[in-house]
Amino acid sequence: MTRHPHYRLGSSIALLMLACTLTPLARAAELVVNGGFEQNAGAGSLVFTGWQAMSQPGSQGGFYAQQGTQSALTPVTVAAPPQGTFAAMSDQPGPGSHALYQDIAIPAGKSATLSAQVYLQSAAPPSAAPATLDFLTVPNQQARIDIMDPAAAWNDVGAGVLANVFQWPGGAAASGYQSVQLDVTPYAGRTIRLRLAEVDNRQSLFFGVDAISVISSDVTPPTSVGAVRQGNTVTLTFPPVASTPTETVTGYQASCVPVGGGDTVTATGTQSPIAVSGLVAGTSYTCTVAAQTNVGTGPSSPPISVPGSTTAAAAAVPAWSFASTLLASLLMLGCLFLGSRGRAARLLRR
């Protein structure tokens, strides 16, 4: 049977449209399920969508859906969740060892950045962090976030830990929520396990985690971010982020999170610098910048600390200033060299 040319053309177009439908578009993506812990079984529950909970047999307490300024079980006054209504926070009436984890596939050929807000309040200073999550090992009072091999045991702290994201530095006073971040691009093309863990066998330990995120993108995070605060405004400077064949950079978003919890302040712009207004007087912040692209928001820059008072101090000197300095130096040396040759020629002519 002979097919007319227009039938063959129609079939080709249909196949092309089907291929486009089935082929996923490259885009910036959030890889963590329920990183804000908003999806749970209710205030004070131990169940979070997307997360697996584990506890050592005989443990008391666990990671609870915490809201407001009281811990879920005891209750004790703690910092409010920095994002949304809920945070995951450990609480216990007695000794225990607990973890929350989920497995995350990092796409091949992508950059990826992990970020989170963490809170620590312990009734027993300082921390005691032996190389085990066994609460029967005394003393053991620790909190940590790790990138793990999914094949490792949930309570492994040895070879199964690929990278440590956060380790409680010790101390008893409530420090407020703090920003932590790790570049997980080295794990592109493989599945990793993100684990939150705490052990307590001295006194109560409140380990809160919120706004945990892994953003994958073709674009890279901004680097060498600088910050200058004047009153209730901080001005952030940064070098431009390059577009890629699949993602076009269209602008930037700056975000500042108050240390100790509170509302995040944001601002957008098409280039550096970006001024973020509305900061609370006397409150310190941690600020980040992320590129916005035609398909989403890319990974954030490493967090930079912004003091609570006006400051002219900046972060690391932007990378492009080094290039400018080098170019200026080379031009100056060239001018000096040419000038020296000219003077020498004139002397010889005399």
C-alpha positions in Angstrom: 0.0 0.0 0.0 1.4 3.4 -1.0 1.3 6.2 1.5 1.0 9.7 0.4 3.9 12.0 1.4 1.6 14.1 3.6 0.8 11.0 5.7 4.5 10.4 6.3 5.0 14.0 7.2 2.1 13.9 9.6 3.5 10.7 11.3 6.9 12.3 11.7 5.4 15.4 13.3 3.3 13.2 15.7 6.4 11.2 16.7 8.3 14.5 17.3 5.6 15.8 19.5 5.4 12.6 21.4 9.2 12.6 22.0 9.0 16.2 23.2 6.2 15.2 25.6 8.1 12.2 27.0 11.5 13.9 27.3 11.8 15.8 30.5 13.0 19.4 30.2 16.2 20.4 32.0 15.2 22.5 34.9 16.2 23.7 38.3 14.6 21.3 40.8 14.0 20.8 44.5 15.1 17.3 45.3 14.1 17.1 49.0 10.5 15.9 49.7 8.8 17.9 52.5 12.0 19.8 53.5 9.9 22.2 55.5 8.3 19.4 57.5 4.9 21.0 56.9 3.4 17.6 55.8 3.1 15.6 59.0 0.5 13.7 61.1 -0.3 16.7 63.2 1.4 18.9 65.8 3.5 16.7 68.2 3.5 13.7 65.8 6.5 11.6 64.9 5.5 11.1 61.3 6.7 13.3 58.4 5.8 12.7 54.7 9.0 11.7 52.7 11.1 11.0 55.8 11.9 7.6 57.4 12.2 7.7 61.2 14.5 5.4 63.2 15.2 5.0 66.9 17.5 2.7 68.8 15.5 0.1 70.8 14.8 1.4 74.3 15.0 5.1 73.3 12.6 7.6 74.6 11.3 10.5 72.5 12.2 11.3 68.9 11.8 14.0 66.2 8.4 15.7 66.6 6.4 18.1 64.5 7.1 21.3 66.5 5.3 24.6 66.2 5.2 27.9 68.0 7.8 28.5 70.8 7.3 25.3 72.8 8.9 21.9 72.3 6.3 19.3 71.4 6.7 16.9 74.4 8.3 18.3 77.5 7.4 21.3 76.9 10.3 23.8 77.0 10.6 27.3 75.4 12.4 27.0 72.1 12.8 29.1 68.9 9.9 29.2 66.6 10.3 27.5 63.2 12.1 29.9 60.8 9.9 28.9 57.8 6.3 27.9 57.7 4.4 26.5 60.7 6.4 23.4 61.6 10.0 22.3 62.2 11.3 18.8 63.0 12.7 19.0 66.6 14.0 16.3 68.9 12.4 16.1 72.4 12.6 13.4 75.0 11.6 12.5 78.6 14.7 10.2 78.8 17.8 8.9 77.0 17.6 7.9 73.3 19.1 7.9 69.8 17.0 9.0 66.9 17.3 9.8 63.2 15.3 11.0 60.2 16.5 10.3 56.7 15.5 10.2 53.0 17.3 9.1 49.9 17.9 11.7 47.2 19.0 11.1 43.6 21.3 13.8 42.4 21.0 14.2 38.6 24.1 13.6 36.5 25.7 16.7 35.0 24.0 19.1 37.4 25.2 21.3 40.2 23.5 20.8 43.5 23.5 22.6 46.8 22.1 21.5 50.2 21.0 24.1 52.7 19.1 24.0 56.0 18.3 25.9 59.1 19.4 24.2 62.4 18.7 24.9 66.1 20.4 23.6 69.2 19.4 23.9 72.8 20.8 21.5 75.4 20.3 21.3 79.1 23.7 19.7 79.6 26.9 21.5 78.4 29.1 20.7 76.7 28.4 18.2 73.9 29.9 14.7 74.1 30.3 13.2 70.6 31.9 9.7 70.7 32.1 7.9 67.4 28.8 6.2 67.9 25.1 7.0 68.0 24.5 4.4 70.8 22.8 6.1 73.7 24.1 3.4 76.0 27.6 4.8 75.5 28.0 7.4 78.3 28.3 10.3 77.9 26.8 10.8 74.5 25.1 14.2 73.8 25.3 15.1 70.1 23.5 16.3 67.0 24.5 16.1 63.4 23.4 16.1 59.7 25.2 13.8 57.3 25.4 12.8 53.7 25.5 9.0 53.7 25.8 5.9 51.5 22.3 4.5 51.2 23.6 1.0 51.8 25.0 2.0 55.3 23.2 1.4 58.5 21.0 4.3 59.7 23.2 4.8 62.7 26.6 4.5 61.0 29.1 7.3 61.8 32.1 5.6 60.1 32.7 4.7 56.4 29.1 5.1 55.6 29.2 8.8 56.1 30.3 10.5 52.9 30.2 14.1 54.3 29.2 15.9 57.4 26.9 18.8 56.9 26.6 19.9 60.5 28.0 18.8 63.9 26.9 20.4 67.1 29.9 22.5 68.4 28.9 22.2 72.1 27.5 24.7 74.6 24.1 24.9 76.4 22.6 28.2 75.5 20.0 28.4 72.8 21.7 29.8 69.7 18.7 30.5 67.5 18.4 28.9 64.0 21.6 29.0 62.0 22.1 28.5 58.2 24.2 25.5 57.1 25.1 24.6 53.5 27.1 22.0 51.5 27.9 21.7 47.9 26.7 18.2 46.9 27.7 18.5 43.2 30.4 15.8 43.7 27.5 13.3 44.1 25.9 14.1 40.8 24.8 10.9 39.1 24.2 8.9 42.3 21.8 8.5 45.1 22.7 9.8 48.5 21.1 9.5 51.9 20.4 12.7 53.9 20.3 11.9 57.6 19.4 14.0 60.7 20.5 12.4 63.9 20.7 13.1 67.6 21.7 11.2 70.8 21.0 12.3 74.4 21.9 10.5 77.6 22.8 13.5 79.8 19.9 15.8 79.8 17.3 17.2 77.4 18.6 18.0 73.9 16.4 20.0 71.4 17.7 19.7 67.9 15.5 21.5 65.4 15.8 21.4 61.6 13.8 23.3 59.1 13.9 24.6 55.5 16.1 21.7 54.4 16.6 21.8 50.6 18.7 20.3 47.8 18.4 22.4 44.6 19.9 20.9 41.4 20.5 23.1 38.4 22.6 23.6 35.3 23.7 26.9 36.6 26.2 27.3 39.5 25.6 29.2 42.7 27.0 32.8 43.0 30.4 33.1 44.6 32.3 35.7 46.6 29.2 37.4 47.9 29.9 40.6 49.8 27.6 42.4 52.2 27.4 45.9 53.7 24.6 46.9 56.1 23.3 50.4 56.6 20.4 50.5 59.1 17.6 48.2 58.0 19.1 47.5 54.6 21.9 45.2 53.5 23.5 45.6 50.1 24.8 42.3 48.5 27.4 42.2 45.8 28.4 39.2 43.7 29.8 38.3 40.3 27.4 37.3 37.5 26.4 33.7 37.0 26.8 32.4 33.5 23.8 31.0 31.5 24.0 27.4 30.2 22.6 25.9 27.0 19.5 24.7 28.9 19.1 27.5 31.4 19.2 31.3 30.8 19.9 33.5 33.8 17.2 36.2 34.0 17.9 37.7 37.4 18.8 37.0 41.0 17.0 36.6 44.3 18.6 37.6 47.6 17.3 36.1 50.9 18.2 37.1 54.4 17.2 34.8 57.4 17.2 36.3 60.9 19.5 34.5 63.3 17.3 33.0 66.0 14.2 32.7 63.8 11.8 35.0 62.2 10.5 36.1 58.8 12.8 35.8 55.8 13.4 39.0 53.9 13.9 38.8 50.1 14.6 41.0 47.2 15.2 40.5 43.5 17.3 42.2 40.8 18.7 41.7 37.3 22.3 42.2 38.4 24.6 43.0 41.3 24.2 44.8 43.7 20.9 43.9 45.3 19.6 45.8 48.3 17.5 43.9 50.8 15.4 46.2 53.0 13.2 45.5 56.0 15.8 44.0 58.3 15.0 44.3 62.0 17.3 46.7 64.0 19.7 44.9 66.2 19.1 41.5 64.6 21.8 39.5 62.8 21.0 37.8 59.5 22.5 35.1 57.2 22.1 36.1 53.6 22.3 34.1 50.3 21.9 34.9 46.6 20.6 32.6 43.9 20.3 33.0 40.2 16.8 32.9 38.7 16.6 31.2 35.3 13.9 30.7 32.7 13.1 27.3 34.3 13.4 28.0 38.0 15.7 29.2 40.8 19.3 27.9 40.9 21.3 26.9 44.0 22.1 29.5 46.6 25.5 31.0 47.4 27.2 30.0 50.7 25.5 32.0 53.5 27.2 35.2 54.6 26.7 36.6 58.1 25.3 40.1 58.5 25.7 41.8 61.9 22.8 43.4 63.7 24.3 46.8 63.5 25.4 49.0 60.6 28.7 47.8 59.2 31.0 48.6 56.3 32.7 45.1 56.5 32.2 42.9 53.5 32.7 39.2 52.8 35.4 37.8 50.7 36.7 40.1 48.0 34.7 39.4 44.8 36.7 37.2 42.4 36.4 39.6 39.5 38.3 42.3 41.5 41.4 40.0 41.4 41.2 39.8 37.6 40.8 43.6 37.3 43.8 44.1 39.6 45.9 41.7 37.6 44.9 43.3 34.3 45.7 46.8 35.6 49.1 45.5 36.9 50.0 44.0 33.5 49.0 47.2 31.7 51.2 49.2 34.0 54.1 46.9 33.6 53.7 47.2 29.8 53.6 51.0 29.9 56.8 51.0 32.1 58.5 48.6 29.7 57.6 50.7 26.6 58.6 53.9 28.4 62.0 52.4 29.3 62.6 51.3 25.7 61.8 54.8 24.5 64.2 56.5 26.9 67.0 54.0 26.0 66.5 54.8 22.2 66.7 58.5 22.8 70.0 58.1 24.7 71.5 56.0 22.0 70.6 58.6 19.3 72.5 61.3 21.3 
